[in-house]
Coordinates of C-alpha atoms in Angstrom, one line a residue:
Chain A
M342 CA 33.5 -11.8 0.9
S343 CA 33.7 -9.1 3.5
T344 CA 32.9 -5.4 3.6
A345 CA 36.2 -3.4 3.6
L346 CA 34.6 0.0 3.6
F347 CA 31.0 1.0 4.3
V348 CA 29.5 4.4 3.9
S349 CA 26.2 4.4 5.6
S350 CA 23.4 6.9 4.9
A351 CA 25.9 9.7 4.4
T352 CA 24.7 13.2 3.9
V353 CA 26.9 16.2 3.1
A354 CA 25.3 19.6 3.3
V355 CA 27.0 22.8 2.4
E356 CA 25.1 26.0 3.2
G357 CA 21.8 24.1 3.2
R358 CA 22.4 22.4 -0.1
K359 CA 22.8 18.6 0.0
L360 CA 25.7 17.5 -2.1
I361 CA 24.9 13.9 -1.3
D362 CA 21.8 12.8 0.6
A363 CA 21.6 9.6 2.6
V364 CA 23.9 7.7 0.3
D365 CA 25.1 4.2 1.0
L366 CA 28.3 2.8 -0.5
R367 CA 29.5 -0.7 0.3
L368 CA 32.9 -1.8 -1.0
E369 CA 33.5 -5.5 -0.7
S370 CA 37.0 -7.1 -0.7
G371 CA 38.0 -8.6 -4.0
T372 CA 35.5 -6.5 -6.1
V373 CA 35.4 -3.3 -8.1
T374 CA 32.6 -0.9 -7.5
A375 CA 32.1 1.9 -9.9
V376 CA 30.3 5.2 -9.0
I377 CA 28.6 6.7 -12.0
G378 CA 26.3 9.6 -12.7
P379 CA 26.1 12.9 -14.5
N380 CA 28.2 16.0 -13.5
G381 CA 27.3 17.4 -10.1
A382 CA 25.6 14.2 -9.0
G383 CA 27.9 13.9 -6.0
K384 CA 30.3 11.3 -7.2
S385 CA 33.5 13.0 -6.0
T386 CA 31.8 14.1 -2.8
L387 CA 30.9 10.5 -2.1
L388 CA 34.4 9.4 -2.8
A389 CA 35.9 12.1 -0.6
V390 CA 33.6 10.9 2.2
A391 CA 34.7 7.3 1.6
A392 CA 38.3 8.5 1.6
G393 CA 37.9 10.2 5.0
Q394 CA 38.7 13.6 3.5
L395 CA 35.3 14.9 4.2
R396 CA 33.3 14.2 7.3
P397 CA 29.6 13.7 6.4
T398 CA 27.1 16.0 8.0
S399 CA 25.3 12.9 9.1
G400 CA 25.9 9.2 8.5
T401 CA 28.9 7.1 9.2
V402 CA 31.9 5.7 7.4
H403 CA 33.4 2.4 8.5
L404 CA 36.9 1.2 7.6
G405 CA 36.7 -2.5 8.4
S406 CA 35.0 -2.8 11.7
R407 CA 35.8 0.7 13.0
E408 CA 34.6 4.1 12.3
S409 CA 36.9 5.7 9.7
H410 CA 37.8 8.9 11.7
K411 CA 38.7 6.9 14.8
V412 CA 41.4 4.9 13.0
P413 CA 44.8 6.6 13.4
A414 CA 45.9 8.5 10.2
A415 CA 48.8 6.3 9.4
E416 CA 47.0 3.1 10.0
A417 CA 44.0 4.3 7.9
A418 CA 46.5 5.2 5.1
R419 CA 47.9 1.7 5.2
R420 CA 44.5 0.2 4.7
R421 CA 43.0 2.8 2.3
A422 CA 44.8 4.5 -0.6
V423 CA 43.2 7.4 -2.6
M424 CA 43.9 8.7 -6.0
P425 CA 42.6 12.2 -6.4
Q426 CA 41.2 13.9 -9.5
D427 CA 44.0 16.4 -9.5
S428 CA 47.4 14.7 -10.0
G429 CA 49.4 17.9 -10.0
V430 CA 52.6 18.1 -7.9
A431 CA 53.9 21.4 -6.7
F432 CA 57.7 20.8 -7.0
A433 CA 59.9 19.2 -9.5
F434 CA 60.1 15.8 -7.8
T435 CA 61.1 12.8 -10.0
V436 CA 58.3 10.3 -10.7
R437 CA 60.1 7.8 -8.5
E438 CA 60.2 10.3 -5.6
V439 CA 56.4 10.9 -6.0
V440 CA 55.8 7.1 -6.0
E441 CA 58.0 6.8 -2.9
M442 CA 55.7 9.2 -1.1
G443 CA 53.1 6.5 -1.3
R444 CA 55.2 4.6 1.2
T445 CA 54.9 7.3 3.8
P446 CA 52.5 5.4 6.1
W447 CA 54.7 2.3 5.9
R448 CA 58.0 3.9 6.9
K449 CA 57.9 2.7 10.5
V450 CA 56.4 -0.8 9.9
R451 CA 58.1 -2.2 6.9
S452 CA 61.3 -1.8 4.9
D453 CA 60.5 -3.3 1.5
H454 CA 59.9 0.1 0.0
A455 CA 62.2 -0.2 -3.0
A456 CA 60.5 -3.3 -4.3
A457 CA 57.0 -1.9 -3.7
V458 CA 58.0 1.3 -5.7
D459 CA 59.6 -0.7 -8.5
D460 CA 56.5 -2.9 -8.8
A461 CA 54.2 0.1 -8.9
L462 CA 56.3 1.8 -11.5
E463 CA 56.3 -1.4 -13.6
L464 CA 52.6 -2.0 -13.3
T465 CA 51.8 1.5 -14.6
G466 CA 54.4 1.4 -17.3
L467 CA 56.4 4.2 -15.8
T468 CA 59.8 2.4 -15.3
A469 CA 61.3 4.3 -18.2
L470 CA 60.0 7.7 -16.9
A471 CA 61.0 7.0 -13.3
E472 CA 63.7 9.6 -13.1
R473 CA 61.9 12.3 -15.1
D474 CA 60.8 15.5 -13.5
I475 CA 57.1 15.1 -12.8
T476 CA 56.2 18.7 -13.7
T477 CA 57.4 18.1 -17.2
L478 CA 55.1 15.1 -17.9
S479 CA 51.8 15.2 -19.7
G480 CA 48.5 15.0 -17.9
G481 CA 48.0 11.3 -18.6
E482 CA 51.5 10.5 -17.5
R483 CA 51.0 12.4 -14.3
Q484 CA 47.8 10.5 -13.7
R485 CA 49.7 7.2 -14.1
A486 CA 52.3 8.5 -11.6
A487 CA 49.5 9.3 -9.1
L488 CA 48.1 5.8 -9.7
A489 CA 51.6 4.3 -9.2
R490 CA 51.8 6.2 -5.9
V491 CA 48.5 4.8 -4.8
I492 CA 49.5 1.3 -5.7
A493 CA 52.8 1.7 -3.8
Q494 CA 50.7 2.9 -0.8
A495 CA 48.3 -0.1 -1.1
T496 CA 51.2 -2.6 -1.2
P497 CA 51.0 -5.2 0.2
V498 CA 47.4 -5.6 -0.9
A499 CA 45.6 -7.7 1.7
E500 CA 42.1 -8.6 2.6
G501 CA 40.6 -5.3 3.9
S502 CA 42.7 -3.1 1.6
V503 CA 40.6 -0.3 0.1
I504 CA 41.6 1.6 -3.1
L505 CA 39.7 4.7 -4.2
L506 CA 40.2 6.2 -7.6
D507 CA 38.5 9.4 -8.7
E508 CA 38.3 9.4 -12.5
P509 CA 41.7 7.7 -12.9
T510 CA 41.6 7.5 -16.7
S511 CA 40.3 11.0 -17.5
A512 CA 43.5 12.2 -19.1
M513 CA 44.8 8.9 -20.4
D514 CA 44.9 7.6 -24.0
V515 CA 42.9 4.4 -24.8
A516 CA 45.8 2.0 -24.3
H517 CA 46.8 3.4 -20.8
A518 CA 43.1 3.7 -19.8
E519 CA 42.5 0.1 -20.6
A520 CA 45.7 -0.9 -18.8
T521 CA 44.6 1.1 -15.8
L522 CA 41.1 -0.5 -15.7
G523 CA 42.7 -3.9 -16.0
L524 CA 45.0 -3.0 -13.2
M525 CA 42.0 -2.3 -11.0
R526 CA 40.8 -5.9 -11.6
T527 CA 44.3 -7.2 -10.8
L528 CA 44.2 -5.3 -7.5
A529 CA 40.7 -6.6 -6.7
S530 CA 41.9 -10.2 -7.5
R531 CA 44.6 -9.7 -4.9
G532 CA 41.9 -8.9 -2.3
A533 CA 41.5 -5.2 -2.5
A534 CA 38.1 -3.5 -2.4
V535 CA 38.3 -1.0 -5.3
G536 CA 35.9 2.0 -5.5
V537 CA 36.2 4.1 -8.7
V538 CA 34.4 7.1 -10.1
L539 CA 34.1 6.7 -13.9
H540 CA 32.4 8.7 -16.6
D541 CA 32.8 6.1 -19.3
L542 CA 29.7 4.0 -18.8
D543 CA 31.0 1.2 -21.0
A544 CA 34.2 1.0 -19.0
A545 CA 32.2 0.9 -15.8
A546 CA 29.9 -1.9 -17.1
S547 CA 32.9 -3.9 -18.4
Y548 CA 35.2 -3.7 -15.5
A549 CA 33.1 -3.2 -12.4
D550 CA 31.3 -5.9 -10.4
S551 CA 28.7 -3.6 -9.1
L552 CA 27.6 0.0 -9.9
V553 CA 26.2 2.9 -7.9
L554 CA 24.3 5.3 -10.0
L555 CA 24.0 8.8 -8.5
Q556 CA 21.5 11.5 -9.5
H557 CA 21.1 14.8 -7.7
G558 CA 23.1 13.5 -4.7
R559 CA 20.9 10.4 -4.2
V560 CA 21.4 6.8 -5.2
R561 CA 19.2 6.2 -8.2
A562 CA 20.2 2.6 -8.6
S563 CA 22.8 0.3 -7.2
G564 CA 23.8 -3.3 -7.4
R565 CA 25.0 -5.7 -10.0
V566 CA 26.0 -4.3 -13.4
S567 CA 23.2 -6.0 -15.3
S568 CA 20.6 -4.6 -12.9
V569 CA 21.8 -1.0 -12.9
C570 CA 22.4 -0.9 -16.7
D571 CA 18.9 -0.2 -17.7
A572 CA 18.6 1.9 -20.9
E573 CA 15.5 3.7 -19.7
V574 CA 16.9 4.7 -16.3
L575 CA 20.3 5.7 -17.6
S576 CA 18.7 7.8 -20.4
Q577 CA 16.6 9.6 -17.9
V578 CA 19.4 10.2 -15.4
Y579 CA 21.8 11.5 -18.0
G580 CA 19.1 13.4 -20.0
T581 CA 20.3 11.9 -23.3
P582 CA 19.5 8.6 -25.0
V583 CA 21.7 5.8 -23.7
E584 CA 21.6 2.3 -25.1
V585 CA 22.5 -1.0 -23.5
L586 CA 23.4 -3.7 -26.0
D587 CA 24.2 -7.3 -25.4
V588 CA 27.1 -8.1 -27.6
A589 CA 28.0 -11.8 -27.4
G590 CA 27.1 -12.0 -23.7
R591 CA 28.8 -8.7 -22.7
L592 CA 26.9 -5.5 -22.1
R593 CA 27.9 -2.5 -24.2
V594 CA 26.7 0.7 -22.7
G595 CA 26.9 4.2 -24.3
P596 CA 25.1 7.1 -25.8
V597 CA 22.9 6.6 -28.8
R598 CA 24.9 8.2 -31.6
P599 CA 23.5 9.4 -34.9
A600 CA 24.0 7.3 -38.0
R601 CA 26.0 9.0 -40.7
A602 CA 26.7 8.1 -44.2
A603 CA 30.2 6.6 -44.4
Chain B
M727 CA 55.5 14.0 -26.8
T728 CA 58.2 11.4 -27.4
A729 CA 58.2 10.4 -23.7
A730 CA 54.8 8.9 -24.1
Q731 CA 56.0 6.6 -26.8
D732 CA 58.9 5.5 -24.6
T733 CA 56.7 4.0 -21.9
A734 CA 54.6 1.5 -23.9
P735 CA 57.6 -0.8 -24.7
A736 CA 59.1 -0.3 -21.3
Q737 CA 56.5 -2.7 -19.8
E738 CA 58.1 -5.7 -21.4
K739 CA 61.6 -4.6 -21.6
P740 CA 63.6 -5.9 -18.7
E741 CA 66.5 -6.8 -21.0
Q742 CA 67.1 -3.1 -21.5
E743 CA 68.5 -3.1 -18.0
A744 CA 71.5 -5.0 -19.3
V745 CA 72.4 -2.3 -21.8
P746 CA 75.5 -0.5 -20.5
D747 CA 74.8 3.1 -19.5
G748 CA 77.1 4.5 -22.1
A749 CA 75.0 3.1 -25.0
G750 CA 72.3 5.7 -24.6
A751 CA 74.5 8.6 -23.9
G752 CA 75.3 9.6 -27.5
S753 CA 71.6 9.8 -28.4
G754 CA 71.0 12.7 -26.1
R755 CA 68.6 10.6 -24.0
A756 CA 71.1 9.7 -21.3
S757 CA 68.8 10.3 -18.4
A758 CA 66.0 8.1 -19.8
S759 CA 68.4 5.2 -20.5
A760 CA 70.0 5.5 -17.2
G761 CA 66.6 5.4 -15.6
R762 CA 66.0 1.9 -16.7
T763 CA 68.6 0.5 -14.4
A764 CA 67.4 -0.9 -11.1
R765 CA 69.3 1.6 -9.0
S766 CA 68.1 5.2 -8.9
P767 CA 70.7 7.3 -10.6
R768 CA 68.8 10.5 -10.4
R769 CA 68.3 10.0 -6.7
S770 CA 72.0 9.3 -6.1
R771 CA 72.9 12.1 -8.4
R772 CA 70.8 14.4 -6.4
G773 CA 72.5 13.0 -3.3
L774 CA 75.9 13.5 -4.8
R775 CA 75.0 17.1 -5.7
A776 CA 73.7 17.7 -2.2
G777 CA 77.0 16.4 -0.8
I778 CA 79.0 18.6 -3.1
A779 CA 76.7 21.6 -2.3
A780 CA 77.2 21.0 1.4
A781 CA 81.0 20.8 1.0
V782 CA 81.1 24.0 -1.1
L783 CA 78.8 25.9 1.2
T784 CA 80.7 24.9 4.3
A785 CA 84.0 26.0 2.7
A786 CA 82.3 29.3 1.6
L787 CA 81.0 29.7 5.2
L788 CA 84.5 29.5 6.6
V789 CA 85.9 31.9 4.0
V790 CA 83.0 34.3 4.7
V791 CA 83.8 34.2 8.4
L792 CA 87.5 34.9 7.9
I793 CA 86.9 37.8 5.4
S794 CA 84.1 39.2 7.5
A795 CA 86.2 39.2 10.6
S796 CA 89.2 40.7 8.8
L797 CA 87.4 43.7 7.3
G798 CA 86.6 46.8 9.2
Q799 CA 87.9 50.2 10.3
F800 CA 90.6 48.5 12.3
S801 CA 92.2 46.3 9.6
T802 CA 93.5 42.9 10.3
T803 CA 94.6 40.0 8.2
P804 CA 92.9 36.6 8.1
A805 CA 96.1 35.2 9.7
Q806 CA 95.6 37.6 12.6
V807 CA 92.0 36.5 12.9
L808 CA 93.0 32.8 13.0
E809 CA 95.7 33.6 15.6
S810 CA 93.3 35.5 17.7
I811 CA 90.8 32.7 17.6
G812 CA 93.5 30.3 18.7
R813 CA 94.7 32.6 21.4
V814 CA 91.3 33.3 23.0
L815 CA 89.5 29.9 22.4
F816 CA 92.4 27.6 23.0
G817 CA 95.0 29.7 24.8
G818 CA 92.4 31.1 27.3
A819 CA 93.6 34.7 26.7
D820 CA 91.3 37.5 27.7
P821 CA 90.2 39.3 24.6
I822 CA 90.4 42.8 26.2
D823 CA 94.1 42.4 26.8
N824 CA 95.0 43.4 23.3
R825 CA 93.6 45.7 20.6
V826 CA 93.2 43.0 17.8
D827 CA 91.4 40.6 20.1
A828 CA 89.2 43.3 21.5
A829 CA 88.1 44.5 18.1
L830 CA 87.4 41.0 16.9
W831 CA 85.8 39.5 20.0
T832 CA 83.6 42.5 21.1
I833 CA 82.5 43.8 17.7
R834 CA 83.2 41.7 14.6
F835 CA 82.7 38.1 15.8
P836 CA 79.3 38.8 17.3
R837 CA 78.3 40.7 14.1
T838 CA 79.5 38.0 11.8
L839 CA 77.9 35.2 13.8
L840 CA 74.7 37.1 14.0
A841 CA 74.7 37.5 10.2
L842 CA 75.2 33.8 9.7
L843 CA 72.6 32.8 12.3
V844 CA 70.0 35.2 11.0
G845 CA 70.6 34.2 7.4
A846 CA 70.3 30.5 8.4
C847 CA 67.1 31.1 10.4
L848 CA 65.5 33.1 7.5
A849 CA 66.5 30.6 4.8
V850 CA 65.3 27.5 6.8
A851 CA 62.1 29.3 7.7
G852 CA 61.6 30.2 4.0
T853 CA 62.2 26.6 2.9
V854 CA 59.7 25.2 5.4
M855 CA 57.2 27.9 4.5
Q856 CA 57.4 27.0 0.8
G857 CA 57.1 23.3 1.5
L858 CA 54.2 24.0 3.8
F859 CA 52.3 26.0 1.3
A860 CA 53.5 23.8 -1.6
N861 CA 54.3 27.1 -3.3
P862 CA 57.8 28.2 -4.3
L863 CA 56.8 31.9 -3.8
A864 CA 55.8 31.6 -0.2
E865 CA 57.6 33.6 2.4
P866 CA 57.3 33.9 6.2
S867 CA 56.1 37.4 5.8
I868 CA 52.8 36.3 4.4
I869 CA 51.7 34.9 7.8
G870 CA 52.5 38.3 9.4
V871 CA 55.8 37.6 11.1
S872 CA 57.6 40.6 9.7
S873 CA 54.8 43.1 10.0
G874 CA 54.0 41.9 13.6
A875 CA 57.7 42.3 14.5
S876 CA 57.6 45.8 13.1
V877 CA 54.7 46.8 15.2
G878 CA 56.4 45.4 18.3
A879 CA 59.7 47.1 17.6
C880 CA 58.0 50.4 16.9
I881 CA 56.1 50.3 20.2
A882 CA 59.4 49.6 22.0
I883 CA 61.1 52.5 20.1
V884 CA 58.4 55.1 20.1
F885 CA 57.4 54.8 23.7
G886 CA 61.0 55.0 24.7
F887 CA 61.3 51.5 26.3
S888 CA 64.3 50.7 24.1
A889 CA 66.2 53.8 25.1
T890 CA 66.2 52.8 28.8
A891 CA 66.3 49.0 28.2
P892 CA 67.8 48.0 24.9
W893 CA 66.5 44.4 25.2
T894 CA 62.9 45.6 24.8
L895 CA 63.5 46.2 21.1
P896 CA 64.1 42.5 20.2
A897 CA 61.7 41.3 22.8
G898 CA 58.9 43.6 21.4
A899 CA 59.7 42.5 17.9
F900 CA 59.6 38.9 18.8
A901 CA 56.3 39.3 20.8
G902 CA 54.8 41.2 17.9
A903 CA 55.7 38.5 15.5
L904 CA 54.1 35.8 17.6
V905 CA 51.0 37.9 18.3
I906 CA 50.3 38.9 14.7
T907 CA 51.0 35.3 13.4
G908 CA 48.7 34.0 16.0
V909 CA 46.0 36.4 14.9
V910 CA 46.4 35.5 11.3
W911 CA 46.3 31.8 12.2
A912 CA 43.2 32.2 14.4
L913 CA 41.2 34.2 11.9
S914 CA 42.0 31.9 9.0
R915 CA 40.6 28.9 10.6
S916 CA 37.1 27.8 9.8
G917 CA 35.6 24.6 10.9
G918 CA 38.8 23.7 12.8
R919 CA 40.9 23.8 9.6
A920 CA 43.1 26.5 8.0
V921 CA 43.1 26.3 4.3
V922 CA 46.1 27.7 2.5
L923 CA 44.3 30.3 0.4
T924 CA 42.4 31.6 3.4
L925 CA 45.6 31.8 5.3
V926 CA 47.3 33.9 2.6
L927 CA 44.3 36.2 2.2
T928 CA 43.9 36.7 5.9
G929 CA 47.7 37.4 6.0
I930 CA 47.2 40.1 3.4
A931 CA 44.5 41.8 5.4
I932 CA 46.3 41.6 8.8
N933 CA 49.6 42.7 7.2
A934 CA 47.8 45.8 6.0
V935 CA 46.4 46.5 9.4
A936 CA 49.8 46.0 11.0
G937 CA 51.4 48.2 8.4
A938 CA 48.9 51.0 9.3
A939 CA 49.7 50.5 13.0
T940 CA 53.4 50.8 12.2
S941 CA 52.8 54.0 10.1
F942 CA 50.8 55.5 12.9
L943 CA 53.5 54.8 15.5
V944 CA 56.1 56.4 13.1
F945 CA 53.8 59.4 12.8
M946 CA 53.6 59.6 16.6
G947 CA 57.3 59.2 17.2
D948 CA 59.9 62.0 17.5
T949 CA 62.6 62.5 14.9
S950 CA 65.2 60.2 16.6
S951 CA 62.8 57.3 17.1
R952 CA 61.6 57.7 13.4
E953 CA 65.2 57.4 12.3
Q954 CA 65.7 54.3 14.5
I955 CA 62.6 52.7 13.1
I956 CA 63.6 53.4 9.5
F957 CA 67.0 51.8 10.0
W958 CA 65.6 48.9 11.8
Q959 CA 63.1 48.3 9.0
M960 CA 65.9 48.3 6.5
G961 CA 67.6 45.5 8.3
T962 CA 70.9 46.0 10.1
L963 CA 73.4 43.9 11.9
S964 CA 75.4 46.8 13.4
G965 CA 73.9 46.3 16.9
A966 CA 75.1 42.7 17.3
T967 CA 75.9 41.6 20.8
W968 CA 76.9 38.2 22.3
E969 CA 73.6 38.1 24.1
G970 CA 71.8 38.4 20.7
V971 CA 74.0 35.8 19.2
G972 CA 73.3 33.4 22.1
V973 CA 69.5 33.8 21.9
T974 CA 69.5 33.5 18.1
A975 CA 71.8 30.4 18.2
V976 CA 69.5 28.6 20.7
V977 CA 66.3 29.4 18.7
F978 CA 68.1 28.4 15.5
A979 CA 69.3 25.1 16.9
L980 CA 65.9 24.1 18.3
G981 CA 64.2 25.3 15.1
L982 CA 66.5 23.4 12.9
I983 CA 66.1 20.2 14.8
G984 CA 62.3 20.6 14.6
C985 CA 62.4 21.4 10.8
L986 CA 64.7 18.4 10.2
A987 CA 62.1 16.2 12.0
L988 CA 59.4 17.4 9.6
R989 CA 61.2 17.3 6.4
S990 CA 59.9 14.0 4.9
R991 CA 56.4 15.0 5.7
L992 CA 56.9 18.4 4.0
D993 CA 57.7 16.6 0.8
V994 CA 54.3 14.9 0.7
L995 CA 52.5 18.2 1.0
A996 CA 53.6 18.8 -2.6
L997 CA 50.8 16.4 -3.6
G998 CA 48.2 18.8 -2.1
D999 CA 46.5 18.7 1.3
R1000 CA 44.0 16.0 0.5
S1001 CA 46.5 13.6 -1.0
A1002 CA 48.9 14.2 1.9
A1003 CA 46.1 13.5 4.4
A1004 CA 45.3 10.3 2.4
S1005 CA 48.9 9.3 2.8
G1006 CA 48.5 9.2 6.5
I1007 CA 49.8 12.7 7.4
D1008 CA 48.0 14.8 9.9
V1009 CA 48.2 17.9 7.7
E1010 CA 46.6 20.2 10.3
K1011 CA 49.0 19.2 13.0
L1012 CA 52.0 19.4 10.7
R1013 CA 50.9 22.9 9.6
V1014 CA 50.6 24.2 13.2
V1015 CA 54.0 22.8 14.2
A1016 CA 55.7 24.1 11.1
I1017 CA 54.2 27.6 11.4
L1018 CA 55.3 27.8 15.0
L1019 CA 58.8 26.8 14.0
V1020 CA 58.8 29.3 11.2
C1021 CA 57.4 32.0 13.5
F1022 CA 60.1 31.4 16.1
M1023 CA 63.0 31.3 13.7
T1024 CA 61.9 34.3 11.6
G1025 CA 60.8 36.2 14.8
V1026 CA 64.2 35.9 16.4
A1027 CA 66.0 36.9 13.2
V1028 CA 63.8 40.0 12.7
A1029 CA 64.1 40.8 16.4
F1030 CA 67.9 41.1 16.3
A1031 CA 68.5 42.2 12.7
G1032 CA 65.4 44.0 11.6
V1033 CA 63.5 43.2 8.4
I1034 CA 65.7 41.4 5.9
A1035 CA 63.8 40.5 2.8
F1036 CA 64.2 37.8 0.3
V1037 CA 66.7 35.5 2.0
G1038 CA 64.0 33.1 2.8
L1039 CA 62.7 33.2 -0.8
I1040 CA 66.0 33.0 -2.8
V1041 CA 68.0 30.4 -0.9
P1042 CA 65.5 27.5 -1.1
H1043 CA 64.8 28.3 -4.7
A1044 CA 68.4 28.4 -5.7
L1045 CA 69.1 25.1 -3.8
R1046 CA 66.1 23.4 -5.3
L1047 CA 67.6 24.0 -8.8
I1048 CA 70.7 22.2 -7.7
V1049 CA 69.6 19.3 -5.4
G1050 CA 65.9 18.9 -6.4
P1051 CA 62.9 19.7 -4.2
S1052 CA 63.4 17.0 -1.5
H1053 CA 63.4 18.6 1.9
R1054 CA 65.8 15.9 3.1
Y1055 CA 68.6 17.9 1.5
L1056 CA 66.9 21.3 1.2
V1057 CA 66.4 22.0 5.0
P1058 CA 70.0 21.5 6.1
L1059 CA 71.5 23.0 3.0
S1060 CA 69.3 26.1 3.2
A1061 CA 70.8 26.7 6.7
L1062 CA 74.3 26.8 5.2
G1063 CA 73.1 28.8 2.1
G1064 CA 71.3 31.4 4.1
A1065 CA 74.3 31.8 6.4
V1066 CA 76.7 32.3 3.4
L1067 CA 74.3 34.7 1.6
L1068 CA 73.7 37.0 4.6
G1069 CA 77.4 36.8 5.6
L1070 CA 78.3 38.0 2.1
A1071 CA 75.6 40.7 2.1
D1072 CA 76.9 41.9 5.4
I1073 CA 80.5 42.1 4.0
A1074 CA 79.1 44.1 1.1
A1075 CA 77.1 46.4 3.5
R1076 CA 80.3 47.2 5.4
T1077 CA 82.6 47.8 2.6
V1078 CA 80.7 49.4 -0.4
I1079 CA 80.9 52.8 1.2
P1080 CA 84.1 53.4 3.1
F1081 CA 83.5 53.8 6.9
G1082 CA 79.8 53.7 6.1
D1083 CA 77.6 50.9 7.5
L1084 CA 74.8 50.4 5.0
P1085 CA 71.7 48.4 6.1
V1086 CA 72.2 44.8 4.9
G1087 CA 68.5 44.6 3.9
I1088 CA 69.3 46.8 0.9
F1089 CA 71.6 44.2 -0.5
T1090 CA 69.3 41.2 0.0
A1091 CA 66.4 43.1 -1.6
L1092 CA 68.6 44.4 -4.4
V1093 CA 69.5 40.8 -5.4
G1094 CA 66.1 39.3 -4.3
G1095 CA 63.7 41.6 -6.1
P1096 CA 64.9 40.8 -9.7
L1097 CA 65.4 37.1 -8.8
F1098 CA 61.8 37.0 -7.5
L1099 CA 60.6 38.2 -10.9
V1100 CA 62.6 35.6 -12.7
L1101 CA 61.1 32.9 -10.4
L1102 CA 57.6 34.2 -10.9
R1103 CA 58.0 34.0 -14.7
R1104 CA 59.4 30.5 -14.6
T1105 CA 56.6 29.3 -12.3
L1106 CA 54.0 30.8 -14.6
K1107 CA 55.4 29.0 -17.6
R1108 CA 55.5 25.6 -15.9
P1109 CA 52.4 23.6 -17.1
G1110 CA 52.5 20.7 -14.6
A1111 CA 52.8 22.7 -11.4
A1112 CA 49.8 22.7 -9.1
A1113 CA 48.4 26.2 -8.6

C-alpha cells in the first residue's frame, strides 16, 4: 500500500480565521478515506486543498512523490479527479458531452475516449440519459453525471490514482446513493485512493476504510473506522447524541432517535 | 420525473440496443430510445445541424454580399456586380476606368466587407466571452472594450486629431479599448487571480468612469465634434475604406485562429472554474489569452465601425439553440452568423430611408434589445443552469 496523496499539516487562514488548522490527510492507494464532521468543520476546505484548488497558507500537499502544485496541470488531472459539491453546468450540453469533458487531460496521450465515456455512463446508470440536455436533469441525476465525468477522467484507474468526492450522494435517492458508495469501493479495488466528504455517518462507517473526523478546523480523530466511531466523541463533536451499534459484526452509526408509539 | 425511472433498468439492459430505432419513435420518447444505441446520435445530429447551418449561412453570406453591393444611389444589378468582380479580379481591369466598377470598388465593396468582418469579429468575441464567463448573457462590453474605445475615439475627435489625420480615430478607439480593458483586468485581480464576479463588478465601475469621461469630452467639444461622436457611438459603416478592411481582416483572421485553438477548453469552463481547473485546464492562463483575443477583435470592430450593440450577444445565443453549446461548432459558425447579421443590418440601414444612411447600430439594438429580454427570461426559468 502506498500513499497516493498526502496533505501534511495544512493550514488555511482567511482574514485571520483558520478554516483548517494543521490538518493531515493521507490517502492510500486501494482504500477509501471518508472525511466527516459537522457543518463548518473544514471538510470542503480540506478537500479543496487536497484537490489542489486551494493553496494552503502553510503546510504541503504531495501528489505521489512530488508537491502537488509543481505537477503540470494536465498531468495532475490525469492522476487526480475531483467531483465538486456543485454539479451545475452553465450551458445545455448533453450528459455525454459533459462526461467527455472528463477526458480533457487525456486528449493528447490516449485515444480510447469513447470506451472510457461509455464505461463511466454505464457505471453510473446514465446510459439511457446520455443524450439528454444536462440542464433539464434533476439534482441527483446531475450529480451522477458529475460522478461519471470524474470516473471518465480517472480512467484508466492505476496505482497512484486519486479520486476526491465532495458529498457525492447529497442529492441522490437511496438506491443511487448506495450504488455510488459501492462504486467508490470498486474504484478503490482497482487501485485508486478515494477521498470522500460524507455527512451520512453510517455510510462513512460502512464504506470507508479509514475516517478523518474534523471539528473546528482540526482533526479530532482519525484512523480505522472502529477507532474513530466512538459514541462519546461523535456525540460531543456533533453536539447531539450519536450511537454506535454493533449489528452482526458491522458498526451502525447514527443519531439517537426518539422512540415513538407505532 | 419519469427520466429517473428510466435509468434504473438501463444498467442491465444491453439487449435494448438491439431494438430498432423506429420502435421507440411512436411513444414520443424517440430521443431516449435512440440514446441507447452505442453511437451518439445527438452528437452526430448536432454535427449534422452544424453542417447544415454552415451551408445555409455561407449561402446567405454570398446573397448578402450580392444584394449589399447592388444597392445604393447608383443602382446596379447583381449580374453587373458579378461581372465587375470578374472584370477587376480576374480580368485585371482598373476599377476607376468605368463608373460601375468605380462605385463598387471604391465605396460599396469596402463597406460590405467591413460590415461582414465587423459582424464576424463581434460575434466570435461574444461567443468566446460567453464561454469564458460560462454565462449566456456576457458581452465584450462588460470588460470595458466599448467604453474604452469611446473614450479613445472622443479624444481623437474633440482634440481635432481626427480632422487632420483620419487614422487617429480608429487608432484612438483601439488604444482606448486596450487600456480600459487592461485597467479592468488589473483591478479585478486579487491574489494573482481574477474571479468572474469581481471582473464583472469592476467592469461596471470602470465603465461608469469611462462613460463620465466620454460625457465630459462631449461637453468640451464643439458642435461638429459632438455630432461626429454621436454618430460614431450609434455605429456606422459609412466611412469604410480598404485600409480599414485590411486591418480588420488581419485582426479577425488572427483572432479567429486563436479562438479556434481555445474552443475545446472553453467548453470545460461550463463546469465552473474549479472543475475546469481540476480537469487539467490552466483557467487563469486561458482567461488572459481569451480576454486578449476578445479585446483585439472587439477593439478593431469598434474602431472602424463605432459601437454596434448586441451582435455579440444574439449570434452565439441563436446558434446555441440550433447546434448546441459546444464551441467546436459555435466559434466558426458565429463568425458566419455575425457576418450575415451585420451585412443584413447594413442593407437595412442603407435602404429604409431613401438616400439616407442610418447608423447600423440602431438596427442591431432594435433587434437585440427585445431578444435580450427573451433570453433573460429563459435563463431565469432554467433550473439546472449554474448561476
